[in-house]
Each structure stands twice: as C-alpha cells, then as structure tokens.
Short mmCIF file of C-alpha atoms and ligand atoms in Angstrom, two decimals:
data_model
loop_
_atom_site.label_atom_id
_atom_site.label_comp_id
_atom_site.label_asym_id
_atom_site.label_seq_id
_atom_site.Cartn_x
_atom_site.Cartn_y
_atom_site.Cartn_z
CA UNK C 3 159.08 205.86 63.08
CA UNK C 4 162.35 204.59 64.46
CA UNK C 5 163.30 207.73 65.92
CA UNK C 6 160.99 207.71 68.47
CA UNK C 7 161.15 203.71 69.26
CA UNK C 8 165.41 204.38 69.45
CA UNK C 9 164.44 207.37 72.08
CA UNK C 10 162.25 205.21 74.30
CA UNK C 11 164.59 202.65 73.90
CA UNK C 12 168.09 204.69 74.94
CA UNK C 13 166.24 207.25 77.80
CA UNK C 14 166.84 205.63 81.24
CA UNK C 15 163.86 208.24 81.83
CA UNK C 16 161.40 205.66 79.69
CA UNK C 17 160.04 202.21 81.16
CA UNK C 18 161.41 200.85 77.80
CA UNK C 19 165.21 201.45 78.50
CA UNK C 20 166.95 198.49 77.64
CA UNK C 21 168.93 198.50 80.44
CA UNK C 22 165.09 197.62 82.36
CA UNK C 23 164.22 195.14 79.79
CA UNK C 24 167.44 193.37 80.40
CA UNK C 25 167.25 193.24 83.68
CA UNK C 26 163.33 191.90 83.26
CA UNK C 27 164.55 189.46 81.15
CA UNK C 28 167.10 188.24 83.28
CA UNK C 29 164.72 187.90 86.44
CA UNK C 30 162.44 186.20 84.23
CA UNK C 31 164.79 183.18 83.47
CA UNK C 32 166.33 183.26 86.87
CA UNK C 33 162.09 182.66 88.34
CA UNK C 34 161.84 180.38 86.09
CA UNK C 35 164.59 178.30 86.46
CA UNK C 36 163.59 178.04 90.16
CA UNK C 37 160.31 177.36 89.15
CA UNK C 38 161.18 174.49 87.23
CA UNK C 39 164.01 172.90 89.53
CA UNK C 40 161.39 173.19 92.09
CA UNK C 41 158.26 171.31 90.61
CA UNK C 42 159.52 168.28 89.87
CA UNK C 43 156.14 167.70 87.52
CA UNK C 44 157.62 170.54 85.27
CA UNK C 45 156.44 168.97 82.08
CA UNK C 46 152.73 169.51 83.34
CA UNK C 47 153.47 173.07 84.76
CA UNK C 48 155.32 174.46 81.70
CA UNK C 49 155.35 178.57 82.40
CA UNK C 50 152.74 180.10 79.94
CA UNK C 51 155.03 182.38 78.38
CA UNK C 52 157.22 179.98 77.10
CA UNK C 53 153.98 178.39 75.49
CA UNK C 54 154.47 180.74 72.40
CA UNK C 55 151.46 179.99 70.39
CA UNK C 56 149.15 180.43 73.78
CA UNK C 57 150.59 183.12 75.17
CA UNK C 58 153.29 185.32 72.52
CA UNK C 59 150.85 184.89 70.02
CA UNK C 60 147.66 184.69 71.91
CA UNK C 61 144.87 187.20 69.92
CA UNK C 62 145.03 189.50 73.17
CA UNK C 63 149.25 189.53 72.88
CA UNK C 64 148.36 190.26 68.98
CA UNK C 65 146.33 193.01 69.36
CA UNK C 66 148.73 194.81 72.50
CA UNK C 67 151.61 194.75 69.63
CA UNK C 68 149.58 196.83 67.13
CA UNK C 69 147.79 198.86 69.57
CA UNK C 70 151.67 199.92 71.27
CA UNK C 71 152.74 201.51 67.89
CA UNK C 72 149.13 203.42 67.56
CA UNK C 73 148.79 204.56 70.89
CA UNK C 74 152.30 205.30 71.11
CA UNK C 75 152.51 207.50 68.08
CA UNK C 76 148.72 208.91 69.07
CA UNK C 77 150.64 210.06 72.63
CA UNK C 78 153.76 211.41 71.02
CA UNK C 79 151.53 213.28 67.95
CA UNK C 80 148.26 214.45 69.92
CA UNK C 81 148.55 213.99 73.44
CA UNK C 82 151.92 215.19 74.42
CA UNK C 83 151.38 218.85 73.02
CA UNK C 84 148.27 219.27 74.92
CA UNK C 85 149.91 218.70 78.64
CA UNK C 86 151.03 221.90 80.31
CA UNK C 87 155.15 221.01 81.48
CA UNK C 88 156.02 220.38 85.22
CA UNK C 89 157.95 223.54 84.55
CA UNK C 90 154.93 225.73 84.13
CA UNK C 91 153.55 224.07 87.19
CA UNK C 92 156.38 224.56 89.34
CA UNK C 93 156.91 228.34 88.32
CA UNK C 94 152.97 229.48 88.97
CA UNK C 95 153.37 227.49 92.54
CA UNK C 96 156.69 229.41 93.04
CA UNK C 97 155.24 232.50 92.02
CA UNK C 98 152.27 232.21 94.05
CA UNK C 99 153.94 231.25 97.58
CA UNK C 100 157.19 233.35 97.76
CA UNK C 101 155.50 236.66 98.81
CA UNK C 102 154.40 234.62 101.97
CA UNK C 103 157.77 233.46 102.34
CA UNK C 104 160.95 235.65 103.61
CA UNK C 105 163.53 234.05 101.34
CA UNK C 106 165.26 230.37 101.55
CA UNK C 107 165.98 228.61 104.21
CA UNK C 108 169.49 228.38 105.22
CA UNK C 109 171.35 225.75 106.99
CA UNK C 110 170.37 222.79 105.07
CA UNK C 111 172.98 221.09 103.06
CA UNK C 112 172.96 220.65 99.33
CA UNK C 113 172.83 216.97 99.81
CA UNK C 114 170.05 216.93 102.36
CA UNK C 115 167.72 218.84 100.29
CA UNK C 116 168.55 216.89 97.19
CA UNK C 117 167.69 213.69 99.12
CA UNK C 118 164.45 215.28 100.57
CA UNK C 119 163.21 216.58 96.86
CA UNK C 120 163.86 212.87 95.25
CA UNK C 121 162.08 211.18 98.17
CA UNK C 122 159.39 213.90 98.00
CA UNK C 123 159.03 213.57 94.08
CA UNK C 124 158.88 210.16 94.24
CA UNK C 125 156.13 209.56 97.32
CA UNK C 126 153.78 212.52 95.80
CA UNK C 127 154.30 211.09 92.54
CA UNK C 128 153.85 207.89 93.40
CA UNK C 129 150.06 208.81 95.80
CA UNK C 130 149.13 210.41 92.58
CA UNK C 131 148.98 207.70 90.47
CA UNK C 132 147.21 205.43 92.96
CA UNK C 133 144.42 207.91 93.59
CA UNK C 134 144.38 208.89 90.01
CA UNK C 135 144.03 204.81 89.10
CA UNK C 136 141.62 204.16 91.79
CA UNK C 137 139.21 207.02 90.25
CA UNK C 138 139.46 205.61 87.24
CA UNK C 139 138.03 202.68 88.39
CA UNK C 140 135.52 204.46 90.22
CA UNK C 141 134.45 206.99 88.17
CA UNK C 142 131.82 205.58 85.55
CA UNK C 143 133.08 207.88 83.20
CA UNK C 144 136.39 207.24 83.38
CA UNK C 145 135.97 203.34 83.84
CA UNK C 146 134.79 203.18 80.15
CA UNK C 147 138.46 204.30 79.20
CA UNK C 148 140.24 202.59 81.70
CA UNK C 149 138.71 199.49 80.77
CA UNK C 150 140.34 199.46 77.70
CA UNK C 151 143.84 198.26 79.80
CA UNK C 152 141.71 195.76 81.94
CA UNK C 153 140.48 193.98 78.61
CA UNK C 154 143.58 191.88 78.37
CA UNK C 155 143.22 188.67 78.11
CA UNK C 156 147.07 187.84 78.60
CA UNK C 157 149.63 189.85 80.36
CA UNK C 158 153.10 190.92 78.23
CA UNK C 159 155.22 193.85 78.65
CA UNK C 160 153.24 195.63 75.76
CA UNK C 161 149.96 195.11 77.43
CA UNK C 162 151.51 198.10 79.80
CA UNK C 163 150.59 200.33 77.00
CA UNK C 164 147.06 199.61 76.45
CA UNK C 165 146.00 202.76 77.34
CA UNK C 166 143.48 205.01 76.37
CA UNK C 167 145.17 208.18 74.79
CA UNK C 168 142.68 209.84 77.30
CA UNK C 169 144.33 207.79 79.90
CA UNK C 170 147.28 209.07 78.83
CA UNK C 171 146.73 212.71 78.93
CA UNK C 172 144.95 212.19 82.31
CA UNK C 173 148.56 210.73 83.63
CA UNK C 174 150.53 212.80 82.00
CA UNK C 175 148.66 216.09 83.48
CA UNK C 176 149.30 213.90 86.56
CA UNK C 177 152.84 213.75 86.44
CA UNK C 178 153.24 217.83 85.52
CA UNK C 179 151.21 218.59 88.47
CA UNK C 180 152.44 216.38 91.04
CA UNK C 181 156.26 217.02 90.02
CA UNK C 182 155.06 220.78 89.21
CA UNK C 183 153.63 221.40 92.47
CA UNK C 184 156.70 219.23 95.04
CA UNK C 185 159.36 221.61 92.59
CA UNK C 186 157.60 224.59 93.49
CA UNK C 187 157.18 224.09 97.07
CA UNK C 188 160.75 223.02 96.87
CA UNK C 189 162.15 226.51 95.05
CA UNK C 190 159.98 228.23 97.78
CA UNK C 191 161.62 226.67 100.53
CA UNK C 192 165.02 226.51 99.29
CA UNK C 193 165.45 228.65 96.43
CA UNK C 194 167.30 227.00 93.23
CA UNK C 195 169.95 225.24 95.10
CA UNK C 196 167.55 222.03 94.68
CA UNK C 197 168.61 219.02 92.72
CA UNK C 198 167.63 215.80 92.32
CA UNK C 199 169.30 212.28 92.84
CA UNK C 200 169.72 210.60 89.70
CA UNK C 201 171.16 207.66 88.16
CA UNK C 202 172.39 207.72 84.83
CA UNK C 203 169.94 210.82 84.56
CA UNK C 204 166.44 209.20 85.79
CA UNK C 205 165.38 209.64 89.43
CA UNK C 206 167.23 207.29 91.76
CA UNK C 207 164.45 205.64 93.30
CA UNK C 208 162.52 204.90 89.66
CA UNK C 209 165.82 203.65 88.65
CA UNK C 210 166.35 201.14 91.05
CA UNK C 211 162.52 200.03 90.90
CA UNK C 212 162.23 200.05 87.17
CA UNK C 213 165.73 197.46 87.52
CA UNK C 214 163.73 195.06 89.68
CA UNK C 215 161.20 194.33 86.70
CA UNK C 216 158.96 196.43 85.72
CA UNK C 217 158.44 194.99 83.13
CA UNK C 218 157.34 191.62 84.69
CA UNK C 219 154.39 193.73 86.76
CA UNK C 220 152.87 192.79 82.77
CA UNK C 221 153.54 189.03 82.55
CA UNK C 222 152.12 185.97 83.88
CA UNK C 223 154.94 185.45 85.53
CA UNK C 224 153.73 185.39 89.27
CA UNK C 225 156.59 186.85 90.92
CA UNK C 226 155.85 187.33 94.88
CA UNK C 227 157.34 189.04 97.46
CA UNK C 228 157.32 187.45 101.63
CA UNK C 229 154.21 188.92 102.70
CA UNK C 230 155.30 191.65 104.75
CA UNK C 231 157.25 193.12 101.80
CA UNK C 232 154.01 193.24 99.77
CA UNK C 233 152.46 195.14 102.80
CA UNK C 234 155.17 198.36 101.15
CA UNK C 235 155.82 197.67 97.72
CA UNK C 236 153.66 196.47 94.95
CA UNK C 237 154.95 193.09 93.55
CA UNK C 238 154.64 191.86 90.20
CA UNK C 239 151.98 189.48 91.24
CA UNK C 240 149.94 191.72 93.30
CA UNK C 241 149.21 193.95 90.05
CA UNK C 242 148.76 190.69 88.34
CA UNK C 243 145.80 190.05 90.95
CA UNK C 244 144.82 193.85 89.76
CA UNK C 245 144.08 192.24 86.69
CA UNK C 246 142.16 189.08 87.72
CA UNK C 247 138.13 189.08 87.09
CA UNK C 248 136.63 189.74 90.59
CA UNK C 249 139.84 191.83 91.72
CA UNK C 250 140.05 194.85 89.62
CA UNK C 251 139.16 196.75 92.69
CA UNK C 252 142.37 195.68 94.69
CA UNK C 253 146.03 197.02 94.61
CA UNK C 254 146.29 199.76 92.53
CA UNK C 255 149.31 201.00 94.01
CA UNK C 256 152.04 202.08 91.41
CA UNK C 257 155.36 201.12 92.68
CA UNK C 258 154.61 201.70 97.23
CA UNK C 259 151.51 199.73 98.77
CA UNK C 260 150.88 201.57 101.96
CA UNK C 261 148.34 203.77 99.78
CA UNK C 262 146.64 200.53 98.84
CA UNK C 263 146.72 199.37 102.83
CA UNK C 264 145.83 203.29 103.93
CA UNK C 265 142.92 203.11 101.71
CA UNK C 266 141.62 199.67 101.89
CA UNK C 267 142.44 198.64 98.88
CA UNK C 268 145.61 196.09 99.78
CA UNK C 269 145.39 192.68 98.73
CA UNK C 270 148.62 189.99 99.18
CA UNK C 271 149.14 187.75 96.44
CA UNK C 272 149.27 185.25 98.63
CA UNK C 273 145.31 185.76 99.49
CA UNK C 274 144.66 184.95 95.78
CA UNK C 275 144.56 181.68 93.98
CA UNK C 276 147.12 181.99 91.30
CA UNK C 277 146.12 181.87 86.80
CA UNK C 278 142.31 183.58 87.09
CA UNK C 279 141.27 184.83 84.08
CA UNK C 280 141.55 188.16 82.88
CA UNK C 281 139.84 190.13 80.49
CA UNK C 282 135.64 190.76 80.97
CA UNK C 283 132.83 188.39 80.14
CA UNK C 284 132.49 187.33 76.03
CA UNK C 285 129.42 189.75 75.66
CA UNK C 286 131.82 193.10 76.33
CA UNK C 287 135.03 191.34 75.07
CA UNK C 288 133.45 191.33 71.74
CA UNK C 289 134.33 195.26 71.76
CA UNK C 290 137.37 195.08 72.40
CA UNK C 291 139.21 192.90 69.66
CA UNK C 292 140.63 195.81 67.28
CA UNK C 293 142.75 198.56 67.76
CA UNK C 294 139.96 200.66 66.11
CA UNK C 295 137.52 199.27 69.13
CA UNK C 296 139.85 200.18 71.95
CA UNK C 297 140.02 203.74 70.70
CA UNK C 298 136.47 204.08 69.93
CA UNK C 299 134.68 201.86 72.15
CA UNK C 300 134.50 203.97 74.95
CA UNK C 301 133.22 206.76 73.51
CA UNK C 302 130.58 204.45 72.32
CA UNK C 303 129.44 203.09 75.01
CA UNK C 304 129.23 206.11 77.11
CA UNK C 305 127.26 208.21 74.13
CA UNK C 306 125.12 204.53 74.28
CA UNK C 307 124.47 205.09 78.26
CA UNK C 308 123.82 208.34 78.37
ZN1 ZN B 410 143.26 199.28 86.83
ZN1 ZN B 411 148.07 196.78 84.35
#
C-alpha cells in the first residue's frame, strides 16, 4: 500500500508532491499569521483549521481520510486500466491529419515550439476541465456522481479526492484526449522535434501553479486574490465559494478564470460573504456519511429516479 502513497508523494507530476504540500503549508501559516496580527479580536476569530476537534476531526474531515485510501486504490486498481493513454490519442490524430499535410513546418525554433506546445497543453487542458466540471453539474446524470465531492461539509486537502471513481475515469479520459489531441496536432505541424517545458519533469506552468497552493483551493482558509487577478486565475477562495450552498453553479474554472467569465459562470470572492455552509440539506446528507454511501449512493438514487 505504501508503494503507491511513496509514488504520489515523490512525482512532481502528482498534486501530492511534497514539494506542493510544503509550499501549502507554508502559505498557510504565512495567511494566517497576517490574519491574526491583523484582527486584533484574534481570540474570537481563531482560523477553523487550527480548531482541531471542529475542523481536523470534523465527521466530514473523517470520512475524506478513509474515502482517499479507497478511492485512491479503486483509481489505481479499476479505473486507470480502463483509460485509453494520451499516446494512443495523439498517434490516431497524427495518423489521421498528416496525409492533408505536406510535411513539418520549418523555420520555427526548437524553443518556440516547445513554448507554444506547454502553453497549448496547458490552456486546452485547462478549458477541458471547466467544461467537463460544468457538465457535471449540469447533467442530471452526472450531478448524482459529482455530488459526491460537493457533500463536504468541511474543506481539507483530502476532500480534493472525494471523487466518484466515475468522476475519475470521466477526467482521466479527459486528460488523454485533450493532451492526446494538442500532441497530435503538434507532431502534424512540426513533426517530433516537439518538447515540452518542464520543471523538475512536470509541465512548467502546473508546476508553478501547483507551488502557489493547491492544496489550499481545499481548506477553509479564504485566501483571495485583488479582484482583477481573480478575473484570470481561480483563487483558493473563489473555489471555496464553488463549494458554498447556493453557489455550486459559480467558478468552476480549474486553475484560469476567463472560461468562468467567457461563460458566465465568474464569481469574485469578494461578491460572497465569507464561512457559508457547505455540504446539502440534512435530508440528502444522510446518504452521504460512509465511504460505502459515496460509492453507492449515486447509483441509487439514479436507479430510484428513473
Ligand atoms: Zn463542482
Ligand atoms: Zn472542490
């Protein structure tokens, strides 16, 4: 069982590289020793996740700690075998545009094209997972899974992987296509002299944005951006507002937020009061307090509906 934990933990590829958690952690005590300094009340205002009891080992927190070794093994076992590889994507795109094609372009440099693939990986990858999350959300069908993420009742790194292992092979697919389809395009355009920019072997840009805590996106730590930074990229409060009852429907951008302000889905943090609760009403929250229930309760409930 370690195995795979020491793999997520040591791949700068993963969202659990420690290298990302440190840096989380870091910009955790560094908000919230500004926090503090600056109410002066800080005994009233105490953050919530230093409040172990209420938030560490809230019931919600509980079950997200269970559910990350189940689901996680449940991806790695069932899920991951069943998605096709970016590879296979990007050779049947290849294979299907070069006879329109007559050859590579020239005259590009290597670094140039390397810069345009990462930037083109990353946008396409990153429109894909808003439009993806936003149909999940829109979708009855899918909503039943999703929902099992937006029945949180607290917010902790872990809570990331409440997922649905059919939310998971949805996203995965996702990720083959999307990087499938940019590589192949790419190959077509270029031929194999592509690369990509990496850092310590994970794309550049989700380098840098997994280093400016990711991790605290899944906290109740209500980190803002100045407002016309949140009109681009995604602060950890505005998917924190994601999460708030009424405002599911709002920012579902990944890590960019134009799609969110393109679509009409944008919402600043700053346009929401701060602390709502999370989580449904007590009638559906009732089926969702077991690891068993968030793998099963959404097949119930659409075999219930329908
Ligand atoms: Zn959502
Ligand atoms: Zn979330």
């Amino acid at each position: 069982m370690t195995d795979w934990l020491g793999e997520l933990l040591i791949n700068p590829g993963q969202r659990l590289f420690w290298v990302y958690i440190i840096s989380s952690c870091l910009i955790a005590i560094v908000y919230t020793l500004y926090q503090t300094r600056r109410s002066s009340e800080s005994a009233s205002l105490k953050p919530s996740w230093l409040n172990i009891k209420n938030y560490w080992l809230h019931p919600s927190a509980l079950l997200d700690y269970r559910y990350f070794f189940i689901g996680t093994l449940i991806k790695i076992v069932l899920i991951a075998p069943l998605i096709l590889s970016a590879k296979t994507v990007a050779i049947t795109v290849f294979k299907y545009l070069a006879p329109y094609t007559d050859g590579p372009i020239e005259g590009l440099s290597h670094q140039s094209i390397t810069l345009l693939y990462t930037i083109s990986i990353f946008i396409v990858s990153d429109l894909s997972r808003y439009a993806l999350h936003r149909l999940l959300h829109t979708n009855k069908y899918l909503w039943q899974f999703h929902k099992v993420h937006h029945s949180a009742e607290v917010l902790n790194p872990l809570s990331f992987y409440r997922v649905h292992p059919i939310e998971n092979l949805l996203f995965g697919l996702r990720y083959s296509v999307s990087v499938g389809l940019v590589t192949g395009v790419f190959l077509t355009l270029f031929g194999p002299r592509i690369g990509l920019w990496t850092i310590l072997g994970a794309n550049g840009f989700l380098f840098i944005f997994s280093l400016l805590g990711t991790h605290l996106r899944h906290s109740h730590l209500y980190i803002q951006y100045p407002r016309y930074l949140e009109k681009f990229f995604i602060s950890p409060a505005m998917h924190q507002v994601h999460h708030y009852k009424g405002h599911m429907l709002f920012n579902y951008g990944g890590y960019l937020a134009v799609w969110d302000r393109l679509f009409g889905s944008w919402k600043a943090s700053s346009d929401v009061q701060q602390g709502l609760p999370m989580g449904f009403a007590n009638n559906q929250m009732q089926h969702y307090r077991s690891v068993s229930q968030l793998l099963f309760q959404p097949f119930r409930a659409l075999i219930k509906r329908y």
